[in-house]
Amino acid sequence: YLTATGRDKARVALVEAYAKAQGLWIDDSSEDPVFTDVLELDISTVVPSLAGPKRPQDKVELTTAAPQFETALTDIFNRPSDAPRAAVDGQKFTVGDGDVVIAAITSCTNTSNPSVMLGAGLLAKKAVEAGLTVKPHVKTSLAPGSRIVTEYLEKAGLLPYLEKLGFYLAGYGCTTCIGNAGDLTPEINEVITKNDLVAAAVLSGNRNFEARIHPNLKANFLASPPLVVAFAIAGNVMVDLMTQPVGKGTGGKDVYLGDIWPTPQEIDENLRYAMNAKAFRANYDKVRTDPGEFWTSIRGTTGEVYDWPTSTYIAEPPFFEGFEMTPQAGAAPGFQGARIMALFGDSITTDHISPAGAIKESSPAGLWLKEHGVAKADFNSYGSRRGNHEIMMRGTFANVRIKNLMLPPDDKGTQEEGGYTLFQPGNEKMAIYDAAMTYIDQGVPTVVFGGEEYGTGSSRDWAAKGTQLLGIKAVVARSFERIHRANLVGMGVLPLQFRGADSWQSLGLTGHERIDVVIGGELRPQMDVKIVVHRPDGSQQEATVRLRIDTPIEVDYYLHGGILPFVLRQLLEG
């Protein structure tokens, strides 16, 4: 692999020598290695699969994708099974539930696999030759992680066929997978939102959490590049690609997936275009010598210390404001009279907590950008503005699909979505950011309650940073994702875990209560902590939870107010 991708000969030799010296090298003459655990996979059970519609771990076999989505329409999305299709203003086509409106060959991982990329190109070639076209409501794009991909697709003669189906090169790097697909047309956006349609994206990306791909798309499926092309042609995720036609080709003939699916031999014949060391070296050299006019036009600052010029993209963060050499947390941290900021269900992801996609114009972050002279067309995304805490703290818990169960459902039983809370006292509905700033001004601490797998998903540091900047002192959940739990501790936020079958539901919380967190004695890893619930009627209830500060060094981090002040104090003392 290293040789075929143009690595330096000396480095290739070094890797080989190191692998042999460490006992990592294996070939036909090697003894069978001894493993602690051996996992067996019956490859006859492997079938074409998707993941979705909301999480990458939710596997869907292609054979059952259509009926599963039909069930999800009513069970998950609360849509009638017979909802009519809606007309698109100024267009001759209609859009309905399950329609694919984004089809993207993208991501750093799938596009690094020549077999599936060549497979997508070969499928496109056969589809074009069969007379198939992409449905008019589908926005298509090709965004590989490297220039080498478009080069070998071009040399194999496959790029023109992808382009005929609309898969033109959009750029290199993170696009649709991180919410950088660009917007849909105003007409498509309007018909989706006006009719509350469950439209879909199909992409060869790594993540598909709610509102990550596009704020108006409720269903997002991860698929291989060839299947992305196939679904773009089929136009709807409820088309059973294993039994139904992908579309109608020349002369109205039904064309099935098996008619256009490339054979292993066809892919192997084209691999010679992909594994070309000379091409890899030439492309990498071009990145260094000719990065492009936009890159070279960027002017950097000079000097030994960054002077923080005014920018809506990067700003000096407040994490060291009021810094002192002596920690202020004390030996037995706890707090009283906290208000509940949110009551969440299971699987609240880091994308829910700190979205990476588009910034809504009416959101606190959007309003801040407009106040600072940024036009909506230049909002960009949360991910691109992660260097500015003013944006990111306003974006915390601002995912358009997040459900704060403090807010009552509507008459149809549908839970309201979006980053809102009920400010107490008074039960006033407002954005979580606005409520957080008011609580901070009043000196009132806040807590968040969650269910299972709190913080699952991408290891996004801003999910913990934003939580801290909103003045949230603790997150109480039934379980935590490993990295997010550690990040909360690193930002000085207490992760507290319910014991046994306890939950915020079993405590009967509504969001009107006040919460005390009582830590008896010296802070210790995984110690028992008492929470006291004070209800509006004057009654109170106690529950024991487990402190999920898991190690002694994490205790030190927390007592210092987080890992950042801890490290700074260590450096200054040294």
Coordinates of C-alpha atoms in Angstrom, one line a residue:
Y1 CA 0.0 0.0 0.0
L2 CA 2.7 2.5 0.9
T3 CA 4.6 1.7 -2.2
A4 CA 1.6 1.9 -4.4
T5 CA 0.6 5.3 -3.0
G6 CA 4.0 6.9 -3.7
R7 CA 5.6 6.9 -0.3
D8 CA 9.3 7.5 0.0
K9 CA 11.3 4.2 -0.4
A10 CA 13.3 4.8 2.8
R11 CA 10.1 5.3 4.8
V12 CA 8.6 2.1 3.3
A13 CA 11.7 0.2 4.2
L14 CA 11.6 1.6 7.8
V15 CA 7.9 0.6 8.2
E16 CA 8.7 -2.9 7.1
A17 CA 11.8 -3.2 9.3
Y18 CA 9.8 -1.9 12.3
A19 CA 6.9 -4.2 11.7
K20 CA 9.2 -7.2 11.6
A21 CA 11.1 -6.2 14.7
Q22 CA 7.9 -5.8 16.6
G23 CA 6.4 -9.1 15.5
L24 CA 3.7 -7.3 13.5
W25 CA 4.8 -8.6 10.1
I26 CA 2.9 -11.5 8.7
D27 CA 3.1 -13.3 5.4
D28 CA 2.7 -16.8 4.1
S29 CA 5.8 -18.1 5.9
S30 CA 4.8 -16.6 9.2
E31 CA 3.5 -18.6 12.2
D32 CA -0.1 -18.1 13.1
P33 CA -0.3 -15.3 15.6
V34 CA -1.8 -15.8 19.0
F35 CA -4.7 -13.5 19.8
T36 CA -6.4 -12.8 23.1
D37 CA -9.8 -13.1 21.4
V38 CA -10.7 -14.4 18.0
L39 CA -13.9 -13.2 16.3
E40 CA -15.3 -15.2 13.4
L41 CA -17.4 -13.8 10.6
D42 CA -19.4 -16.0 8.3
I43 CA -19.1 -13.9 5.1
S44 CA -22.1 -15.7 3.6
T45 CA -24.2 -13.6 6.0
V46 CA -22.9 -10.3 4.7
V47 CA -25.6 -8.4 2.8
P48 CA -25.8 -5.0 1.2
S49 CA -26.7 -2.6 4.0
L50 CA -27.5 1.0 4.9
A51 CA -27.5 2.9 8.2
G52 CA -30.2 5.2 9.3
P53 CA -32.4 7.1 9.4
K54 CA -30.9 8.9 12.5
R55 CA -27.8 7.1 13.7
P56 CA -24.8 5.4 12.0
Q57 CA -25.1 2.3 14.3
D58 CA -28.7 1.7 13.1
K59 CA -28.0 -0.9 10.4
V60 CA -30.7 -1.5 7.8
E61 CA -30.4 -4.4 5.4
L62 CA -31.1 -3.3 1.8
T63 CA -33.7 -6.1 1.5
T64 CA -35.8 -4.6 4.4
A65 CA -35.0 -0.9 4.0
A66 CA -38.2 0.0 2.2
P67 CA -40.7 -1.7 4.6
Q68 CA -38.6 -0.4 7.6
F69 CA -38.9 3.1 6.4
E70 CA -42.6 2.8 5.8
T71 CA -42.9 1.7 9.4
A72 CA -40.7 4.5 10.6
L73 CA -42.9 7.1 8.9
T74 CA -45.7 6.4 11.3
D75 CA -43.8 5.1 14.4
I76 CA -40.9 7.5 14.5
F77 CA -41.9 10.5 12.4
N78 CA -45.7 10.5 13.2
R79 CA -46.7 10.7 9.5
P80 CA -49.8 9.2 8.0
S81 CA -48.9 6.2 5.7
D82 CA -51.0 7.6 2.9
A83 CA -49.8 11.3 2.9
P84 CA -50.2 12.7 -0.6
R85 CA -47.2 14.0 -2.6
A86 CA -46.8 17.8 -2.8
A87 CA -46.4 20.0 -5.9
V88 CA -43.2 22.0 -6.1
D89 CA -43.7 25.7 -7.0
G90 CA -42.7 26.3 -10.6
Q91 CA -41.8 22.7 -11.3
K92 CA -43.5 19.8 -13.1
F93 CA -42.5 17.2 -10.5
T94 CA -43.8 16.5 -7.0
V95 CA -42.1 15.6 -3.7
G96 CA -43.2 13.2 -1.1
D97 CA -42.2 11.2 2.0
G98 CA -39.0 9.2 1.5
D99 CA -37.9 11.1 -1.6
V100 CA -34.2 11.5 -1.9
V101 CA -33.3 15.2 -2.2
I102 CA -29.6 14.9 -1.4
A103 CA -27.4 12.1 -2.9
A104 CA -23.7 12.6 -2.1
I105 CA -20.6 10.6 -2.8
T106 CA -18.5 12.0 0.0
S107 CA -16.4 11.5 3.1
C108 CA -12.8 10.9 3.9
T109 CA -13.3 7.2 4.4
N110 CA -15.5 5.7 1.6
T111 CA -13.8 7.9 -1.1
S112 CA -10.4 6.5 0.0
N113 CA -11.5 3.0 -1.1
P114 CA -10.8 2.7 -4.9
S115 CA -13.0 -0.4 -5.2
V116 CA -16.2 1.3 -4.2
M117 CA -15.4 4.5 -6.0
L118 CA -14.7 2.6 -9.2
G119 CA -17.8 0.6 -8.5
A120 CA -19.9 3.8 -8.4
G121 CA -18.3 5.0 -11.6
L122 CA -19.0 1.6 -13.3
L123 CA -22.6 1.6 -12.1
A124 CA -23.0 5.2 -13.4
K125 CA -21.7 4.1 -16.8
K126 CA -24.1 1.2 -17.1
A127 CA -27.0 3.3 -15.9
V128 CA -26.3 6.0 -18.5
E129 CA -25.9 3.4 -21.2
A130 CA -29.3 1.9 -20.1
G131 CA -30.9 5.3 -20.5
L132 CA -31.4 5.9 -16.8
T133 CA -31.4 9.4 -15.3
V134 CA -31.5 10.9 -11.8
K135 CA -34.8 12.2 -10.4
P136 CA -35.2 16.0 -10.7
H137 CA -35.6 16.6 -7.0
V138 CA -32.2 15.0 -6.2
K139 CA -29.2 17.3 -5.4
T140 CA -26.1 15.3 -6.4
S141 CA -22.5 15.9 -5.6
L142 CA -19.1 14.3 -5.7
A143 CA -16.6 15.3 -3.0
P144 CA -13.7 13.0 -2.5
G145 CA -11.0 13.4 0.1
S146 CA -8.2 13.5 -2.4
R147 CA -7.4 14.8 -5.9
I148 CA -6.2 11.3 -6.8
V149 CA -9.8 10.0 -6.8
T150 CA -11.0 12.2 -9.7
E151 CA -7.7 11.5 -11.5
Y152 CA -8.2 7.8 -11.6
L153 CA -11.9 8.1 -12.3
E154 CA -11.0 10.3 -15.3
K155 CA -8.3 7.9 -16.5
A156 CA -10.7 5.0 -16.2
G157 CA -13.2 6.9 -18.4
L158 CA -15.8 6.8 -15.6
L159 CA -16.0 10.5 -14.5
P160 CA -18.0 11.6 -17.5
Y161 CA -20.7 9.1 -16.6
L162 CA -20.9 10.2 -13.0
E163 CA -21.2 13.8 -14.3
K164 CA -24.0 12.8 -16.7
L165 CA -26.0 11.7 -13.6
G166 CA -25.2 15.0 -11.9
F167 CA -22.3 13.9 -9.7
Y168 CA -20.0 16.7 -10.6
L169 CA -16.9 17.5 -8.5
A170 CA -18.0 19.9 -5.7
G171 CA -14.6 20.0 -4.0
Y172 CA -12.2 18.0 -1.9
G173 CA -12.7 17.4 1.8
C174 CA -15.6 17.5 4.3
T175 CA -18.9 18.4 2.6
T176 CA -22.2 16.7 3.0
C177 CA -21.1 14.5 5.9
I178 CA -20.5 17.5 8.1
G179 CA -23.5 19.5 6.8
N180 CA -21.6 21.4 4.1
A181 CA -23.7 20.3 1.2
G182 CA -25.0 23.8 0.5
D183 CA -28.7 24.5 0.7
L184 CA -31.5 23.0 -1.3
T185 CA -33.4 25.2 -3.8
P186 CA -35.9 27.5 -2.1
E187 CA -38.8 25.6 -3.8
I188 CA -37.6 22.3 -2.4
N189 CA -37.1 23.7 1.1
E190 CA -40.5 25.3 1.0
V191 CA -42.4 22.1 0.0
I192 CA -40.6 20.1 2.6
T193 CA -41.3 22.5 5.5
K194 CA -44.8 23.5 4.4
N195 CA -45.9 19.9 4.2
D196 CA -43.8 18.5 7.0
L197 CA -42.4 15.9 4.6
V198 CA -39.9 13.3 5.7
A199 CA -37.4 13.8 2.9
A200 CA -34.2 11.9 2.8
A201 CA -30.5 12.2 2.1
V202 CA -28.4 9.2 1.0
L203 CA -24.6 9.7 1.3
S204 CA -21.4 7.7 1.6
G205 CA -20.5 9.6 4.8
N206 CA -19.6 8.6 8.3
R207 CA -22.3 10.3 10.4
N208 CA -26.0 10.9 9.9
F209 CA -27.2 12.3 13.2
E210 CA -30.4 14.4 13.2
A211 CA -30.1 17.8 11.4
R212 CA -26.4 17.2 10.7
I213 CA -26.8 16.7 6.9
H214 CA -29.4 19.4 6.4
P215 CA -31.8 21.0 8.9
N216 CA -34.9 20.2 6.9
L217 CA -34.1 16.5 6.2
K218 CA -35.4 14.2 8.9
A219 CA -34.1 10.9 7.4
N220 CA -30.5 10.4 6.5
F221 CA -29.0 7.1 5.3
L222 CA -25.3 6.1 5.0
A223 CA -24.6 3.9 2.0
S224 CA -21.8 2.8 -0.2
P225 CA -21.0 5.1 -3.2
P226 CA -22.6 2.7 -5.7
L227 CA -25.8 2.6 -3.7
V228 CA -25.8 6.4 -3.5
V229 CA -25.9 6.5 -7.3
A230 CA -28.6 3.9 -7.3
F231 CA -30.8 5.7 -4.9
A232 CA -30.3 9.0 -6.8
I233 CA -31.8 7.2 -9.8
A234 CA -34.6 5.5 -7.9
G235 CA -35.4 8.8 -6.2
N236 CA -37.0 7.4 -3.1
V237 CA -35.8 5.2 -0.2
M238 CA -39.0 3.2 -0.2
V239 CA -38.0 1.7 -3.6
D240 CA -36.9 -1.9 -2.9
L241 CA -33.8 -2.0 -4.9
M242 CA -33.5 -5.8 -4.5
T243 CA -36.8 -6.5 -6.2
Q244 CA -38.1 -3.4 -7.9
P245 CA -36.7 -1.5 -10.9
V246 CA -34.2 1.2 -10.2
G247 CA -35.9 3.1 -13.0
K248 CA -37.1 3.0 -16.6
G249 CA -34.4 3.1 -19.2
T250 CA -34.4 3.4 -23.0
G251 CA -37.8 2.6 -24.5
G252 CA -39.5 2.5 -21.1
K253 CA -37.7 -0.7 -20.2
D254 CA -37.5 -1.6 -16.5
V255 CA -33.9 -1.6 -15.3
Y256 CA -33.0 -3.4 -12.1
L257 CA -30.0 -3.0 -9.8
G258 CA -28.6 -6.3 -10.9
D259 CA -28.5 -5.0 -14.5
I260 CA -26.2 -2.2 -13.7
W261 CA -24.2 -3.5 -10.7
P262 CA -20.5 -3.9 -11.6
T263 CA -18.9 -7.3 -11.3
P264 CA -15.7 -7.9 -9.2
Q265 CA -13.8 -8.5 -12.4
E266 CA -14.8 -5.1 -13.8
I267 CA -13.7 -3.4 -10.7
D268 CA -10.4 -5.3 -10.6
E269 CA -9.7 -4.4 -14.2
N270 CA -9.9 -0.7 -13.4
L271 CA -7.9 -0.8 -10.2
R272 CA -4.7 -0.3 -12.2
Y273 CA -5.8 3.3 -12.6
A274 CA -6.1 3.9 -8.9
M275 CA -2.9 2.3 -7.5
N276 CA -0.4 4.5 -9.4
A277 CA 2.6 5.7 -7.3
K278 CA 3.6 8.3 -9.8
A279 CA 0.1 9.9 -9.8
F280 CA 0.0 10.0 -6.0
R281 CA 3.4 11.8 -5.8
A282 CA 2.3 14.3 -8.6
N283 CA -0.9 15.2 -6.8
Y284 CA 0.7 15.6 -3.4
D285 CA 3.4 17.8 -4.9
K286 CA 0.7 19.9 -6.5
V287 CA -0.9 20.5 -3.2
R288 CA 2.4 21.9 -1.9
T289 CA 3.5 23.9 -5.0
D290 CA 0.1 25.0 -6.4
P291 CA -2.5 25.2 -3.6
G292 CA -4.8 27.5 -5.5
E293 CA -5.4 31.2 -5.7
F294 CA -7.9 31.3 -2.8
W295 CA -5.5 29.7 -0.4
T296 CA -2.5 31.8 -1.5
S297 CA -4.6 35.0 -1.1
I298 CA -5.2 34.4 2.6
R299 CA -2.9 36.7 4.7
G300 CA -1.7 35.4 8.0
T301 CA -0.9 37.5 11.0
T302 CA 2.7 38.0 12.0
G303 CA 4.5 38.3 15.4
E304 CA 5.2 35.9 18.2
V305 CA 1.8 36.3 19.9
Y306 CA -1.6 36.3 18.2
D307 CA -3.2 39.7 18.7
W308 CA -6.8 38.6 18.2
P309 CA -7.9 40.8 15.3
T310 CA -11.7 41.3 15.1
S311 CA -13.3 38.3 13.4
T312 CA -16.5 36.4 13.5
Y313 CA -14.6 33.2 12.8
I314 CA -12.0 33.3 15.6
A315 CA -12.1 35.1 18.9
E316 CA -10.2 34.9 22.2
P317 CA -12.1 32.3 24.3
P318 CA -13.1 33.1 27.9
F319 CA -11.8 30.0 29.5
F320 CA -9.1 31.8 31.4
E321 CA -11.0 34.9 32.5
G322 CA -10.5 35.6 36.2
F323 CA -7.7 33.0 36.3
E324 CA -6.0 32.7 39.7
M325 CA -3.2 30.3 40.7
T326 CA -5.3 28.9 43.6
P327 CA -8.3 26.8 42.5
Q328 CA -11.7 28.0 43.9
A329 CA -13.7 24.8 43.7
G330 CA -12.9 23.7 47.2
A331 CA -12.6 20.2 48.6
A332 CA -16.3 19.3 48.6
P333 CA -17.9 20.9 45.6
G334 CA -21.7 20.9 45.3
F335 CA -24.4 23.4 44.7
Q336 CA -28.0 24.3 45.8
G337 CA -31.1 25.6 44.2
A338 CA -30.2 24.7 40.6
R339 CA -32.8 25.1 37.9
I340 CA -33.4 22.4 35.3
M341 CA -32.3 23.5 31.9
A342 CA -33.5 20.5 30.0
L343 CA -35.0 17.0 30.3
F344 CA -33.8 14.8 27.5
G345 CA -34.5 11.2 26.4
D346 CA -32.0 8.6 25.2
S347 CA -29.2 8.9 22.7
I348 CA -28.7 12.6 22.9
T349 CA -25.7 12.9 20.6
T350 CA -22.9 15.5 20.5
D351 CA -24.6 16.7 17.3
H352 CA -27.7 17.4 19.4
I353 CA -25.6 19.2 22.0
S354 CA -23.3 21.1 19.6
P355 CA -24.5 21.0 16.0
A356 CA -22.0 21.2 13.2
G357 CA -24.3 22.1 10.3
A358 CA -26.2 25.1 9.1
I359 CA -26.9 28.1 11.3
K360 CA -30.6 29.0 11.5
E361 CA -31.3 32.7 10.8
S362 CA -33.7 33.1 13.8
S363 CA -31.4 31.2 16.2
P364 CA -29.3 33.0 18.8
A365 CA -26.2 32.3 16.7
G366 CA -27.9 33.6 13.6
L367 CA -29.1 36.7 15.3
W368 CA -25.6 37.4 16.7
L369 CA -24.1 37.1 13.2
K370 CA -26.7 39.5 11.8
E371 CA -25.9 41.9 14.5
H372 CA -22.3 41.8 13.5
G373 CA -23.0 42.5 9.9
V374 CA -22.8 39.0 8.5
A375 CA -25.3 38.3 5.7
K376 CA -27.3 35.1 5.8
A377 CA -25.5 33.8 2.7
D378 CA -22.2 34.1 4.6
F379 CA -23.4 32.4 7.8
N380 CA -21.5 29.3 6.9
S381 CA -21.8 26.5 9.5
Y382 CA -21.3 25.9 13.2
G383 CA -18.4 23.6 12.3
S384 CA -16.6 26.4 10.3
R385 CA -17.0 28.9 13.2
R386 CA -15.8 26.6 16.0
G387 CA -13.0 29.1 16.6
N388 CA -15.6 31.7 17.9
H389 CA -17.1 30.9 21.3
E390 CA -19.8 33.5 20.8
I391 CA -21.2 31.4 18.0
M392 CA -20.6 28.0 19.6
M393 CA -22.1 28.8 23.0
R394 CA -25.2 30.2 21.3
G395 CA -25.3 27.0 19.2
T396 CA -25.1 24.7 22.2
F397 CA -28.4 22.6 22.5
A398 CA -29.6 24.5 19.4
N399 CA -30.0 21.5 17.1
V400 CA -33.3 22.0 15.3
R401 CA -34.2 18.3 16.0
I402 CA -33.4 18.2 19.7
K403 CA -36.4 17.5 22.0
N404 CA -36.5 19.1 25.4
L405 CA -39.2 17.1 27.1
M406 CA -39.9 19.9 29.5
L407 CA -41.9 21.4 26.7
P408 CA -45.4 19.8 26.4
P409 CA -46.3 18.0 23.1
D410 CA -48.9 19.5 20.8
D411 CA -52.5 18.3 20.3
K412 CA -51.4 15.4 18.1
G413 CA -48.9 14.2 20.6
T414 CA -45.9 15.5 18.6
Q415 CA -43.0 16.7 20.7
E416 CA -41.7 20.2 19.9
E417 CA -38.2 20.3 18.4
G418 CA -35.5 22.9 18.8
G419 CA -33.2 24.4 21.4
Y420 CA -35.9 25.8 23.8
T421 CA -36.6 25.5 27.5
L422 CA -39.1 26.8 30.0
F423 CA -37.5 29.5 32.2
Q424 CA -38.4 29.2 35.8
P425 CA -40.1 30.6 37.7
G426 CA -42.8 31.6 35.3
N427 CA -42.7 28.8 32.8
E428 CA -41.6 31.2 30.0
K429 CA -40.5 29.5 26.8
M430 CA -37.2 30.8 25.5
A431 CA -34.1 29.7 23.7
I432 CA -31.8 27.7 25.9
Y433 CA -29.0 30.2 25.4
D434 CA -31.2 33.1 26.4
A435 CA -32.4 31.3 29.5
A436 CA -28.8 30.3 30.4
M437 CA -27.6 33.9 30.3
T438 CA -30.5 35.0 32.5
Y439 CA -29.8 32.3 35.0
I440 CA -26.1 33.3 35.0
D441 CA -26.9 36.9 35.6
Q442 CA -29.1 35.9 38.5
G443 CA -26.4 33.6 40.0
V444 CA -28.6 30.5 39.6
P445 CA -26.8 27.3 38.7
T446 CA -28.4 24.9 36.2
V447 CA -28.4 21.1 35.5
V448 CA -29.4 19.0 32.5
F449 CA -31.0 15.5 32.8
G450 CA -30.7 12.8 30.2
G451 CA -31.3 9.1 29.5
E452 CA -29.1 6.4 28.1
E453 CA -26.0 7.1 25.9
Y454 CA -25.8 10.8 26.7
G455 CA -23.2 12.4 24.5
T456 CA -22.9 9.5 22.0
G457 CA -21.6 10.3 18.5
S458 CA -18.6 12.3 17.4
S459 CA -16.0 13.2 20.0
R460 CA -16.9 16.9 19.7
D461 CA -15.0 19.0 22.4
W462 CA -17.5 21.9 21.9
A463 CA -20.3 19.8 23.3
A464 CA -18.6 20.0 26.7
K465 CA -17.2 23.5 26.2
G466 CA -20.6 24.9 25.3
T467 CA -22.2 23.2 28.2
Q468 CA -19.8 24.8 30.6
L469 CA -20.1 28.3 29.0
L470 CA -23.9 28.1 29.5
G471 CA -23.3 27.8 33.3
I472 CA -24.5 24.2 33.5
K473 CA -22.9 22.7 36.6
A474 CA -23.9 19.0 36.2
V475 CA -25.4 16.5 33.7
V476 CA -27.4 13.7 35.3
A477 CA -28.0 10.7 33.0
R478 CA -28.6 7.0 33.0
S479 CA -25.3 6.4 31.1
F480 CA -22.6 8.4 29.3
E481 CA -20.6 8.0 26.2
R482 CA -17.0 7.5 27.2
I483 CA -15.3 10.4 25.6
H484 CA -18.0 13.0 26.3
R485 CA -18.0 12.0 30.0
A486 CA -14.3 12.7 30.1
N487 CA -14.8 16.0 28.2
L488 CA -17.4 17.1 30.7
V489 CA -15.0 16.5 33.6
G490 CA -12.3 18.3 31.6
M491 CA -14.5 21.4 31.4
G492 CA -15.4 21.3 35.1
V493 CA -19.0 19.9 34.6
L494 CA -20.1 17.1 36.9
P495 CA -21.3 13.9 35.2
L496 CA -23.7 12.1 37.5
Q497 CA -25.1 8.7 36.7
F498 CA -28.4 7.3 38.0
R499 CA -28.2 4.0 39.8
G500 CA -30.2 0.9 38.9
A501 CA -33.6 1.7 37.3
D502 CA -33.6 5.3 38.5
S503 CA -34.2 8.0 36.0
W504 CA -35.5 11.6 35.9
Q505 CA -38.8 10.0 34.8
S506 CA -38.9 7.8 37.9
L507 CA -38.3 10.9 40.0
G508 CA -41.3 12.5 38.3
L509 CA -39.4 15.6 37.2
T510 CA -41.2 18.2 35.1
G511 CA -38.6 21.0 35.0
H512 CA -40.3 23.2 37.6
E513 CA -38.1 21.8 40.5
R514 CA -35.0 23.0 42.1
I515 CA -32.0 20.7 42.5
D516 CA -29.3 20.4 45.2
V517 CA -26.2 18.3 44.6
V518 CA -24.7 17.3 47.9
I519 CA -21.2 15.9 48.0
G520 CA -20.3 14.6 51.4
G521 CA -16.6 14.8 52.4
E522 CA -13.6 14.7 50.1
L523 CA -14.2 14.2 46.4
R524 CA -13.4 10.7 45.3
P525 CA -13.7 8.8 42.0
Q526 CA -17.1 7.2 41.5
M527 CA -18.3 8.1 44.9
D528 CA -22.0 8.2 45.8
V529 CA -23.6 11.7 45.5
K530 CA -27.0 12.8 46.8
I531 CA -29.3 14.9 44.8
V532 CA -32.2 16.6 46.5
V533 CA -35.3 17.5 44.4
H534 CA -37.3 20.5 45.8
R535 CA -40.8 20.7 44.3
P536 CA -42.9 23.8 43.9
D537 CA -45.4 22.5 46.6
G538 CA -42.6 22.5 49.2
S539 CA -42.1 18.7 49.2
Q540 CA -38.7 17.2 48.5
Q541 CA -37.2 13.9 47.4
E542 CA -33.7 12.5 47.6
A543 CA -31.9 10.1 45.2
T544 CA -28.4 8.7 45.2
V545 CA -26.4 8.9 42.0
R546 CA -22.8 7.9 41.1
L547 CA -20.2 10.5 40.5
R548 CA -18.7 9.7 37.1
I549 CA -15.4 11.3 37.8
D550 CA -13.6 8.0 37.3
T551 CA -9.9 8.6 38.1
P552 CA -7.8 10.5 40.6
I553 CA -6.4 12.8 37.9
E554 CA -9.9 13.6 36.8
V555 CA -10.6 14.7 40.4
D556 CA -7.7 17.1 40.1
Y557 CA -9.0 18.4 36.8
Y558 CA -12.4 19.1 38.3
L559 CA -11.1 20.7 41.5
H560 CA -9.0 23.0 39.3
G561 CA -12.1 24.0 37.4
G562 CA -11.2 21.9 34.4
I563 CA -8.2 20.6 32.5
L564 CA -7.3 24.0 30.9
P565 CA -6.7 25.9 34.2
F566 CA -5.1 22.7 35.6
V567 CA -2.5 22.6 32.8
L568 CA -1.9 26.3 33.0
R569 CA -1.2 26.2 36.7
Q570 CA 1.1 23.2 36.2
L571 CA 3.1 25.2 33.6
L572 CA 3.3 28.3 35.7
E573 CA 4.4 26.4 38.8
G574 CA 7.1 24.6 36.7

